[in-house]
């Protein structure tokens, strides 16, 4: 009986000590205490859980939840990183495609502009060739016309006023127009009458012609062009008119028709 009472006393003391000290221990200590065993108390072996057997199972469930949350967060992080990487690759691919498209468009534009320039140059060359051919076909040698020095000076003065800034051929062409009119039955029969006919030549109407003639300020080139026109040189055929229009035989800035 004494032996039994002694055992009960020891177990009670141990249990009481554990219960009294349990609130002061850490969580790790509690978990350790919950699985503590008391062995060899006298001739008996006693196992005591102190009522904390449910704590490890709850902690395990919490740990599982934490692991699941961490795994989900990790997967979400990797998913976002993959989306960002893919978006960056798409952005770079788009920029590269836009750059290539811009270069191709610029190259095509340059090619079109070059083709347009070549076409314009070819067209201009063809027009020049056509004008030259027309002028060549129109160029004839008319019979020479006898004229006094005064008439040649008058013809040189009107050539200077009308075409002094034009190529030599253009100056001869102006003299040829006047000579064509002299030969025509539609116009007067003399150089002076053709030049001073009302409403025909601007320098004659404004008085500039008379000023140039009186001062002799026409050039030697104009005088030579007058001499060639009187001798029958004619680069414009039977043309009776000239001006800055857009049709006829072009020589310099003038069109003859």
Backbone as a ProteinNet text record, in pm:
[ID]
protein_1_A
[PRIMARY]
XXXXXXXXXXXXXXXXXXXXXXXXXXXXXXXXXXXXXXXXXXXXXXXXXXXXXXXXXXXXXXXXXXXXXXXXXXXXXXXXXXXXXXXXXXXXXXXXXXXXXXXXXXXXXXXXXXXXXXXXXXXXXXXXXXXXXXXXXXXXXXXXXXXXXXXXXXXXXXXXXXXXXXXXXXXXXXXXXXXXXXXXXXXXXXXXXXXXXXXXXXXXXXXXXXXXXXXXXXXXXXXXXXXXXXXXXXXXXXXXXXXXXXXXXXXXXXXXX
[TERTIARY]
83.4	0	87.3	191.4	281.4	351.1	386.8	452.4	359.3	234.1	133.5	115.6	104.4	85.2	206	324	444.9	445.5	403.9	398.2	299.5	182.5	78.5	130.6	201.5	253.7	354.3	442.1	542.7	477.7	384.1	314.4	240.4	172.5	97.1	190.4	304.9	400.4	453.8	486.3	538.4	434	311	203	175.2	175.4	149.5	260	384	496.3	488.4	449.5	436.5	327	211.9	97.2	131	199.3	230.9	333.2	422.5	528.9	496.5	391.6	358.5	339.6	270.1	249.9	378.5	483.9	607.4	700.4	670.2	758.6	723.4	818	794.1	708.6	668.7	585.9	661.1	788.3	868.6	872.4	882.4	885.9	753.6	640.2	507.5	494.6	542.1	528.1	611.3	726.9	812.7	746.5	686.7	620.8	503	435.9	315.6	345.9	468.6	505.2	600.9	621.1	715.7	664.2	754.2	721.3	792.6	726.9	788.1	804.8	924.1	950.9	1014.2	994.7	1060.1	1036.8	913.2	877.9	854.6	952.6	943.9	939.8	860.4	848.2	751.1	693	591.2	645.8	586.7	619.7	496.7	511.7	395.6	420.1	320.8	327.7	221.4	262.9	169.4	181.8	69.7	70.6	35.2	-8.7	-42.1	-152.9	-232.9	-346.6	-310.3	-188.1	-145.9	-124.8	-185.1	-163.1	-217.4	-308.7	-366.9	-279.5	-184.6	-102.8	-18.8	52.2	131.9	48	-68.7	-154.4	-199.1	-232.2	-271.9	-154.4	-36.5	83.7	115.1	96.5	119.1	24.7	-101	-198.7	-161.7	-117.5	-75.3	46.7	138	257.8	221.8	129.4	84.9	21.6	-59.7	-123.2	-18.7	81	186.3	265	293.7	364.9	282.5	151.3	63.3	57.6	49.6	45.6	177.3	289.1	419.6	435.8	388.8	399.3	313.5	193.4	106	166.7	226.2	291.6	410.1	485.9	601.2	556.1	451.5	398.6	345.9	278.6	225.3	338.6	444.9	561	625.3	642.8	701.5	612.1	479.3	385.7	398.2	405.5	419.5	553.3	658.2	788.7	786.3	720.1	710.1	627.6	517.4	436.3	516.4	595.7	677.9	783.6	846.4	946.3	883.9	766.3	697.7	655.3	608.3	568.5	688.7	804.2	925.5	969	961.9	996.8	902.1	772.3	674.3	701.5	737.1	765	885.8	990.4	1110.1	1083.6	1005.3	971.9	889.7	796.9	714.7	800	891.7	979.1	1067.4	1117.8	1202.4	1122.9	998.9	913.8	881.9	854.1	824.9	948.3	1066.9	1189.3	1212.7	1195.3	1215.1	1112.5	985.7	881.3	911.6	961.8	996	1111	1211	1323.4	1277.3	1190.1	1139.3	1056.3	971.8	890.2	978.2	1084	1175.3	1247.1	1287.9	1355.6	1261.7	1136.5	1039.1	1011.5	1000.1	976	1091.9	1214.4	1332.2	1336.4	1299.5	1299	1194.3	1076.9	972.1	1015.7	1078.3	1123.9	1232.2	1321.9	1426.4	1366.9	1267.5	1201.5	1129.9	1066.2	997	1096.5	1213.3	1315.2	1367.2	1388.9	1436.8	1333.3	1204.9	1098.4	1089.2	1099.9	1094.6	1213	1331.6	1449.6	1435.6	1382.7	1362.5	1259.4	1152.3	1050	1105.3	1184.2	1243.6	1339.9	1417.7	1511.2	1435.9	1322.9	1243.3	1184.5	1138.5	1082.8	1189.3	1308.4	1416.8	1453.8	1456	1488.1	1381.9	1254.1	1145.1	1154.2	1186.7	1199.4	1313.7	1425.8	1540.8	1511.3	1438.1	1402.8	1308.7	1210.8	1116.6	1188.2	1279.9	1354.6	1442.1	1499.8	1584.4	1503.2	1384	1296.9	1245.4	1223.3	1168.7	1273.9	1398.9	1505.9	1519.2	1507	1515.6	1603.4	1641.1	1718.5	1629.1	1590.5	1504.1	1589.2	1524.1	1598.6	1642.1	1758.1	1809.9	1725.7	1718.7	1642.9	1740.4	1737.6	1823.8	1766.9	1851.1	1806	1913.2	1869	1962.4	2024.7	2127.7	2192.1	2096.3	2009.8	1911.6	1812.2	1770	1676	1742.2	1869.4	1939.5	1955.2	1983.1	1996	1862	1752.2	1618.9	1588.9	1623.4	1599.2	1685.3	1811	1897.8	1843.8	1786	1732.7	1612.3	1519.1	1402.9	1444.4	1546.2	1597.2	1656	1732.6	1791.1	1683.8	1581.3	1475.1	1395.7	1369.5	1284.2	1361.9	1488.2	1559.7	1706.3	1739.7	1879.9	1938.1	1852.7	1900	1881.4	1851.6	1826.8	1946.7	1949.6	2058.6	2063.6	2178.3	2194.7	2090.7	2062.6	1962.6	1826.4	1795.1	1668	1662.6	1775.8	1779	1757.3	1822.2	1801.1	1655.2	1594.9	1455.3	1361.4	1386.5	1303.4	1315.4	1437	1454.2	1384.3	1384.7	1318.3	1167.8	1109.5	965.2	931	1011.5	985.9	1000.1	1100.4	1119	1007	955.5	841.9	719	700.7	587.5	606.5	727.6	752.8	717.6	749.6	720.7	573.2	501.4	361.5	271.3	164.1	67.7	-25.8	-21.4	-110.4	-55.4	74.9	139.4	199.5	239.5	302.3	427.4	473.7	581.7	720	730.9	861.9	893.9	1023.5	1066.8	1011.8	1023.1	977.2	826.9	748.7	602.8	563.1	633.2	602.7	633	749	789.4	699.8	659.9	579.5	429.8	388.9	245.3	180	66.1	-0.5	-31.3	-1.9	-37.9	45.4	160.7	237.5	358.8	447.9	569.7	572	579.1	574.5	680.4	807.8	911.2	884.8	819.6	787.5	676.3	582.7	470.3	510.8	607.9	646.6	752.8	817.7	923.2	1062.3	1068.1	1199.6	1281.8	1213.5	1283.5	1351.1	1277.8	1334.7	1453.1	1446.3	1556.7	1682.3	1664.1	1777.7	1836.1	1744.4	1789.5	1865.6	1815.7	1878.8	2015.4	2029.2	2156.2	2252.6	2200.8	2283.3	2329.8	2246.6	2285.1	2256.4	2211.7	2194.8	2332.9	2341.7	2470.8	2514.8	2642.5	2693.8	2634.4	2598.7	2534.9	2399.6	2322.5	2193	2210.3	2314.9	2340.6	2375.1	2452.4	2485.6	2363.4	2277.1	2153.8	2064.2	2060.4	1982.2	2039.1	2172.2	2236.3	2204.6	2208.4	2178.6	2033.2	1941.7	1800.2	1776.1	1842.3	1829.4	1889.1	1991.1	2054.4	1973.2	1863.7	1775.8	1783.8	1868.1	1873.6	1740.8	1686.4	1552.6	1540.8	1554.6	1544.4	1402.4	1303	1165.8	1065.7	1113.7	1021.7	935.1	803.6	712.6	640.3	695.2	630.9	620.3	505.6	480.5	468.6	473.8	452.9	556.7	578.7	661.1	618.5	649.6	614.5	654.6	608.5	642.2	526.6	468.1	358.9	412.5	335.6	377.9	358.9	354.2	344.3	424.5	461.4	541.1	685.4	771.7	914.6	979.3	1036.7	1097.8	1245.8	1286.4	1427.8	1452.1	1529.2	1546.7	1416.3	1377.1	1251.3	1132.7	1155	1048.5	995.8	867.3	803.6	760.4	795.6	765.1	658.2	559.1	450.7	391.1
-119.5	0	125.1	122.8	237.2	255.2	142	150	213.8	180.3	234.1	382.5	421.5	562.4	643.3	583.3	652.5	677.8	578.5	592.6	700.2	699.4	799.2	938.1	952.5	1083.2	1134	1045.1	1086	1127.7	1048	1079.7	1210.2	1230.4	1353.1	1473.6	1460.2	1570.5	1606	1503.3	1526.8	1594.2	1542.7	1599.9	1742.8	1768.5	1904	1997.5	1949	2033	2066.4	1972.3	1995.6	2093.9	2076.8	2165.8	2306.1	2321.6	2454.4	2526.2	2450.8	2514.2	2522.4	2461	2458.9	2596.6	2691.2	2824.2	2900.9	2866.8	2943.1	2891.4	2776.4	2716.8	2764.7	2751.5	2788.9	2686.2	2721.5	2627.1	2498.4	2509	2388.3	2304.5	2371.7	2298	2229.4	2300.5	2240.7	2115.7	2125.9	2008.8	1892.2	1925.4	1820.8	1758.8	1851.4	1801.5	1714.6	1742.6	1666.1	1521.9	1495.2	1356.5	1296.1	1373.8	1324.1	1195.7	1113.2	987	981.8	928.1	905.4	756.3	713.9	570.4	533.4	408.6	350.7	429.4	461.7	521.5	406.4	378.7	259.3	136.7	47.8	-74.1	-58.1	64.3	84.1	174.3	162.8	248.6	328.5	466.1	553.3	641.1	655.5	745.7	852.6	981.3	1091.6	1188.8	1224.8	1320.6	1460.6	1479.9	1610.8	1681.5	1611.6	1672	1755.3	1745.8	1827.8	1744.8	1631.8	1541.9	1597.8	1696	1749.2	1857.1	1916.4	2025.8	1984	1877.3	1839	1820.7	1766.9	1748.2	1882.5	1977.7	2111.4	2183.3	2167.8	2229	2170	2039.7	1974.3	2027.9	2047.8	2101.2	2244.6	2323.1	2460.1	2462.5	2371.4	2362.8	2325.4	2231.2	2193.1	2311.3	2386.8	2503.4	2605.8	2628.1	2724.4	2681.3	2550.6	2498	2516.6	2488.3	2503.4	2649.5	2741.9	2884.1	2927.9	2883.9	2920.3	2865.4	2742.7	2682.9	2759.8	2798	2874.5	3010.8	3075.3	3203.5	3190.2	3084.5	3060.6	3039.2	2956.7	2932.1	3060.9	3144.2	3270.3	3363.8	3366.3	3448.1	3402.9	3271.6	3218.8	3246.1	3238	3265.8	3410.5	3502.9	3644.1	3670.6	3607.1	3624.9	3574.1	3460.4	3405.9	3497.7	3554	3647.5	3772.7	3822.4	3940.8	3910.2	3794.1	3755.7	3744.7	3681	3666.5	3802.5	3891.2	4025.1	4101.9	4088.7	4155.1	4101.2	3969.4	3909.5	3958.2	3963.8	4013.4	4159	4240.3	4381.4	4397.1	4321.5	4330.5	4280.2	4171	4119	4221.2	4288.4	4389.7	4507	4553.6	4664.2	4626.3	4503.2	4459.4	4452.5	4401	4394.4	4534.4	4627.6	4765.3	4829.4	4802.1	4857.9	4806	4674.7	4614.5	4670.6	4682.7	4736.4	4880.7	4960	5099.4	5107.5	5022.3	5021.5	4980.5	4879.7	4836.7	4947.2	5014.7	5123.3	5237.6	5269.3	5376	5337.4	5209.5	5163.3	5168.6	5125.7	5130.5	5274.5	5365.7	5506.5	5564.3	5530.8	5579.8	5524.9	5396.4	5336.3	5403.1	5431.3	5498.4	5639.5	5710.9	5846	5842.7	5744.9	5732.9	5698.1	5606.8	5572.4	5693.2	5773.3	5893.4	5993	6007.9	6099.3	6051.8	5921.3	5867.9	5886.5	5861.7	5878.9	6025.1	6117	6259.6	6299.1	6244.9	6276.2	6221.4	6098.6	6040.1	6118.9	6162	6239.8	6373.8	6438.5	6565.6	6548	6438.5	6412.1	6388	6313.8	6287.2	6416	6504	6631.7	6717.1	6719.9	6796.8	6741.8	6607.3	6545.6	6578.7	6577.7	6609.6	6754.5	6844.2	6985.2	7005.3	6940.2	6952.8	6896.4	6783.2	6723.6	6815.2	6870.3	6961.2	7084.9	7139	7255.7	7223.5	7103.5	7062.9	7049.7	6991.7	6976.1	7111	7202.9	7333.4	7425.7	7399.8	7488.8	7480.6	7595.6	7603.6	7722.4	7723.8	7837.3	7915.5	8035	8119.6	8205.3	8251.8	8343.4	8467.8	8515.7	8635.7	8757.1	8850.1	8973.7	9091	9173.3	9291.7	9393.6	9450.5	9549.7	9654.6	9774.8	9883.6	9866	9943.9	9938.6	9982.4	10078.7	10123.8	10012.9	9939.6	9829.4	9717.4	9689.1	9587.3	9632.2	9762.9	9814.6	9804.4	9836.7	9826.9	9682.5	9588.2	9446.6	9400	9449.3	9413.6	9468.1	9591.7	9652.4	9574.7	9531.6	9456.2	9317	9258.2	9127.5	9142.3	9250.5	9273.6	9292.3	9372.7	9398.7	9273	9189.5	9072.4	8949.7	8935.6	8810.5	8832.1	8949.4	8976.9	8884.3	8826	8734.9	8588.1	8560.5	8424.5	8372	8238.8	8182.2	8245.7	8235.7	8297.5	8246.9	8116.3	8060.4	8123.1	8151.2	8216.1	8358	8426.6	8561.4	8557.6	8461.2	8445.5	8411.7	8328.2	8286.9	8406.8	8504.2	8624.8	8703.1	8715.8	8783.6	8708.4	8572.1	8491.2	8511.2	8526.5	8552.8	8682.5	8785.8	8914.4	8901.1	8826.8	8808.8	8723.7	8624.9	8545.5	8634.1	8727.1	8818.6	8910.8	8954.3	9039.2	8963.4	8831.9	8751.1	8711.8	8715.2	8672.8	8780.8	8735.8	8830.6	8887.3	8831.8	8876	9000.5	9018.7	9128.4	9227.5	9343.9	9444.7	9387.9	9455	9402.7	9457.9	9539.1	9593.1	9561.6	9564.3	9532.7	9635.4	9763.4	9868.6	9857.8	9833.8	9825.3	9704.5	9593.2	9472.8	9500.4	9561.8	9584.4	9685.4	9791.4	9896.6	9875	9761.6	9736.9	9740.8	9806.1	9828	9696.2	9692.2	9578	9453.3	9461.4	9340.8	9322.9	9418.6	9403.9	9505.9	9458.1	9544.3	9652.7	9621.8	9727.2	9841.6	9811.5	9918.1	10005.8	9948	10025	10107.6	10059.9	10131.2	10238.5	10237.3	10334.4	10282.7	10163.7	10108.7	10081.3	10033.4	10004.2	10129.3	10240	10364.4	10411.7	10390.4	10431.4	10349.9	10218.2	10130.1	10163.3	10187.5	10217.6	10349.7	10448.4	10581.3	10580.5	10503.3	10499.2	10395.1	10308.8	10201.4	10103.7	10083.6	10000	9851.4	9816.4	9673.1	9609.7	9479.3	9410.7	9370.6	9340.7	9290	9154.2	9079.1	8948.5	8967	9065.6	9093.9	9140.6	9220.2	9265.2	9146.6	9050	8932.5	8845.9	8833.3	8756.1	8819.7	8953.4	9023.2	8996.1	8997.4	8970.5	8829	8729.5	8590.8	8575.4	8643.8	8634.8	8695.8	8807.6	8870.1	8780.6	8702.1	8614	8487.2	8470	8355.7	8245.8	8263.1	8161.4	8158.5	8036.6	8025	7893.1	7896.8	7774.4	7737.3	7816.2	7790.1	7771.3	7750.3	7724.1	7842.8	7815.9	7924.2	7986.4	7975.4	8032.4	8185	8236.8	8380.3	8444.2	8362.7	8414.2	8352.9	8419.7	8363.9	8427.7	8360	8409.8	8307.3	8329.1	8238.5	8141.5	8092.4	7995.2	7856.4	7754.7	7618	7524.5	7580.3	7492.8	7553.6	7469	7512.8	7469	7530	7498.6	7582.2	7515	7588.6	7611	7737.7	7774.5	7870	7825.6	7907	7917.3	8037.7	8058.9	8082.6	8092	8124.9	8000.7	8005.2	7901.9	7969.2	7909.3	7964.8	7877.9	7944.3	7869.3	7951.3
0	0	0	84.4	88.1	-46.3	-104.3	-236.1	-337.7	-344.5	-435.7	-414.3	-287.6	-254.8	-299.1	-284.4	-325.4	-476.3	-548.7	-694.2	-733.3	-674.1	-703.9	-673.7	-563.8	-524.7	-627.2	-669.8	-767.1	-898	-947.5	-1073.4	-1061.2	-948.1	-927.5	-927.8	-862.3	-855.5	-993.2	-1067.5	-1201.9	-1289.5	-1283.9	-1366.2	-1328.3	-1198.3	-1152.1	-1196.1	-1185.5	-1230.6	-1377.4	-1456.7	-1601.7	-1631.7	-1566.7	-1591	-1546.4	-1433.4	-1381.5	-1468.6	-1522.9	-1602.3	-1750.6	-1796.9	-1941	-1999.8	-1940	-2001.5	-2019.3	-1943.7	-1950.8	-2057	-2113.2	-2214.2	-2352.9	-2446.7	-2586.5	-2654.6	-2780.7	-2858.3	-2880.5	-2906.9	-2928.5	-2803.2	-2686.2	-2559.5	-2535.5	-2570.3	-2552.2	-2632.8	-2760.1	-2846.6	-2793	-2736.7	-2680.5	-2558.7	-2478.5	-2357.2	-2389.1	-2500.2	-2531.9	-2563.8	-2595.5	-2630.4	-2527.9	-2415.9	-2314.2	-2249.2	-2209.8	-2141.7	-2006	-1909.5	-1777.1	-1760.2	-1747.1	-1740.2	-1603.7	-1569.5	-1451.8	-1323.1	-1295.3	-1165.7	-1070.4	-994.1	-909.2	-995.6	-965.8	-1047.8	-1162	-1180.5	-1284.1	-1394.7	-1508.4	-1624.2	-1659.8	-1657.2	-1677.9	-1800.6	-1887.5	-2005.7	-1989.6	-2002	-1983.5	-2100.4	-2167.1	-2279.7	-2236.1	-2117.2	-2060.2	-2136.5	-2215.2	-2285.8	-2406	-2461.7	-2575.6	-2701.5	-2710.3	-2825	-2955.8	-2951.3	-3074.8	-3139.9	-3072.5	-3124.7	-3244.7	-3244.6	-3362.1	-3486.9	-3478.6	-3597.9	-3654.2	-3569	-3614.6	-3679.7	-3612.8	-3670.7	-3806.8	-3823.5	-3952.7	-4059.4	-4022	-4117.7	-4158.8	-4056.6	-4086.9	-4177.6	-4151.4	-4235.6	-4378.2	-4392	-4526.2	-4599.8	-4526.1	-4587.1	-4628.7	-4540.9	-4573.3	-4696.2	-4703.7	-4819.9	-4947.1	-4937.7	-5054.3	-5099.2	-5001	-5033.6	-5097.7	-5039.3	-5094.9	-5236.2	-5257	-5390.2	-5490.9	-5448	-5537	-5569.1	-5466.7	-5489.6	-5583.7	-5566.6	-5654.8	-5798.8	-5816.6	-5951.1	-6013.3	-5932.9	-5984.1	-6024.7	-5942.2	-5975.4	-6106.3	-6122.6	-6245.1	-6365.5	-6344.9	-6454.1	-6499.3	-6402.1	-6436.4	-6504.7	-6454.7	-6518.3	-6662.3	-6685.6	-6821.1	-6911.1	-6855.2	-6932.2	-6967.4	-6870.1	-6896.3	-7002	-6993.7	-7093	-7231.2	-7237.6	-7366.3	-7421.4	-7332.5	-7377.3	-7430.5	-7365.2	-7411.1	-7546.3	-7562.8	-7692.1	-7801.1	-7769.8	-7868.5	-7904	-7801	-7827	-7917.9	-7889.2	-7971.7	-8113.7	-8123	-8256	-8334.7	-8265	-8332	-8377.9	-8290	-8327	-8445.8	-8446.2	-8557	-8687.1	-8676.4	-8795.6	-8847.2	-8755.1	-8795.9	-8859.7	-8802.5	-8859.2	-9000.4	-9018	-9150	-9249	-9202.5	-9290.3	-9329.2	-9231.8	-9261.6	-9361.3	-9344	-9438.3	-9577.9	-9583.9	-9714.1	-9779.7	-9697.2	-9751.8	-9802.2	-9724.7	-9767.5	-9896	-9904	-10025.2	-10145.6	-10124.3	-10233.5	-10275.8	-10175.8	-10207.3	-10286.4	-10241.7	-10313	-10455.2	-10469.8	-10603.2	-10692.5	-10634.3	-10712	-10752.1	-10657.9	-10689.7	-10797.5	-10787.1	-10887.9	-11023.7	-11022.5	-11148.5	-11207.3	-11118.4	-11166.7	-11225.6	-11158	-11210.9	-11346.9	-11356.1	-11482.5	-11592.9	-11557.2	-11655.5	-11699.9	-11600.8	-11635.3	-11723.3	-11688.5	-11768.8	-11910.7	-11920.9	-12053.8	-12133.8	-12064	-12132.6	-12180.4	-12092	-12130.5	-12247.8	-12240.9	-12350.8	-12481.2	-12470.2	-12589.9	-12646.1	-12554	-12599.3	-12666.6	-12606.1	-12665.8	-12803.5	-12811.5	-12939.8	-13043.9	-12996.1	-13088.2	-13135.5	-13039.3	-13076.2	-13173.8	-13144	-13232.9	-13371.5	-13372.8	-13501.6	-13579.5	-13504.3	-13569.2	-13622.7	-13539.6	-13582.6	-13702.5	-13697	-13810.5	-13938.7	-13923.9	-14041.2	-14090.5	-13991.5	-14028.7	-14088.7	-14050.8	-14098.4	-14250.4	-14311.5	-14457.6	-14495.8	-14614.8	-14666.5	-14762.2	-14716.4	-14797.4	-14893.4	-14998.1	-15087.8	-15012.9	-15041.9	-14976.3	-15015.5	-14924	-14947.9	-14940	-15041.6	-15041.4	-14945.1	-14860.4	-14763	-14745.1	-14714.5	-14689.5	-14550.7	-14523.5	-14391.5	-14282.2	-14317	-14217.9	-14184.8	-14289.7	-14266.9	-14184.1	-14211.7	-14133.8	-13988.2	-13968.8	-13833.4	-13759.8	-13831.5	-13771.3	-13734.7	-13823.3	-13795.7	-13677	-13671.4	-13559	-13426.8	-13432.7	-13311.1	-13258.3	-13345.9	-13299.3	-13250.3	-13317.7	-13271.1	-13130.6	-13108.6	-12977.4	-12870.2	-12901.6	-12804.2	-12771.3	-12871.6	-12852	-12803.1	-12844.4	-12814.9	-12782.2	-12729.7	-12698.6	-12592.7	-12508.2	-12403.2	-12440.1	-12567.5	-12612.5	-12691.7	-12716.4	-12796	-12935.2	-12997.8	-13129.6	-13227.6	-13223.9	-13314.8	-13291.4	-13163.3	-13131.1	-13184.9	-13189.1	-13245.3	-13397.2	-13462.3	-13606.8	-13635.3	-13545	-13563.9	-13559.2	-13470	-13463.9	-13594.1	-13644.7	-13774.4	-13885.7	-13878.4	-13981.4	-13978.7	-13857.4	-13848.3	-13922.5	-13902.1	-13968.4	-14119.8	-14161	-14305.1	-14365.1	-14290.5	-14338.3	-14357.2	-14265.7	-14280.4	-14402.6	-14423.4	-14541.2	-14668.3	-14671.8	-14790.5	-14799.1	-14685.6	-14683.7	-14743.7	-14805	-14863.3	-14757.1	-14634.8	-14527.5	-14458.4	-14460.6	-14388.7	-14488.9	-14438.3	-14527.2	-14594.6	-14698.4	-14782.1	-14748	-14642.6	-14608	-14461.6	-14433	-14296.5	-14197.7	-14229.9	-14139.5	-14115.7	-14225.6	-14208.8	-14125.3	-14141.8	-14061.3	-13914.1	-13886.3	-13746.7	-13677.7	-13749	-13686.8	-13706.5	-13759.3	-13774.4	-13636.7	-13630.1	-13501.3	-13430.6	-13303.6	-13219.9	-13240.1	-13305	-13334.7	-13242.1	-13235.9	-13157.6	-13043.5	-12922.8	-12805	-12802.3	-12828.7	-12823.6	-12920.8	-13035.4	-13131.2	-13077.2	-13001.1	-12948.3	-12827.1	-12748.5	-12625.8	-12649.7	-12766.2	-12792	-12758.9	-12698.9	-12664.3	-12790.9	-12895.6	-13021.8	-13077.2	-13079.7	-13133.5	-13050.3	-12918.9	-12832.1	-12861.2	-12876.7	-12906	-13043.5	-13138	-13275	-13278.9	-13209	-13211.5	-13145.1	-13038.7	-12966.4	-13021.9	-13108.6	-13162.8	-13055.4	-12953.7	-12839.9	-12860.5	-12976.6	-13005	-13017.4	-13002.2	-13000.9	-13141.7	-13152.7	-13280.3	-13313.8	-13208.4	-13231	-13297.1	-13249.8	-13310.4	-13454.6	-13479.7	-13616.3	-13706.9	-13656.5	-13736.6	-13759.3	-13659.7	-13674.4	-13781.1	-13784.2	-13886.9	-14025.9	-14034.8	-14164	-14212	-14117.6	-14155.6	-14197.8	-14127.7	-14163.7	-14300.9	-14329.7	-14461.7	-14570.2	-14533.4	-14631.6	-14656.5	-14581.2	-14604.7	-14499.7	-14393.1	-14286.1	-14212.4	-14197	-14137.9	-14059.9	-13925.1	-13844.9	-13803.3	-13847.9	-13799.6	-13914.5	-14036.7	-14147.9	-14179.8	-14193.6	-14234.2	-14114.5	-13995.3	-13875.9	-13888.1	-13842.9	-13849	-13710.4	-13605.6	-13470.5	-13375.4	-13263.4	-13156.7	-13024.6	-12920.3	-12787	-12681.9	-12560.4	-12448.9	-12423	-12527.6	-12514.2	-12484.1	-12516.1	-12486.8	-12605.7	-12725.5	-12842.1	-12956.4	-13048.6	-13162	-13147.4	-13224.1	-13220.9	-13112.2	-13011.8	-12901.9	-12930	-12920.9	-12928.7	-12813.5	-12716.3	-12596	-12520.6	-12484.4	-12411.4	-12503.7	-12631.6	-12724.2	-12796.9	-12825.8	-12909.1	-13038.5	-13150.8	-13282	-13349.1	-13402.4	-13467	-13579.5
[MASK]
+++++++++++++++++++++++++++++++++++++++++++++++++++++++++++++++++++++++++++++++++++++++++++++++++++++++++++++++++++++++++++++++++++++++++++++++++++++++++++++++++++++++++++++++++++++++++++++++++++++++++++++++++++++++++++++++++++++++++++++++++++++++++++++++++

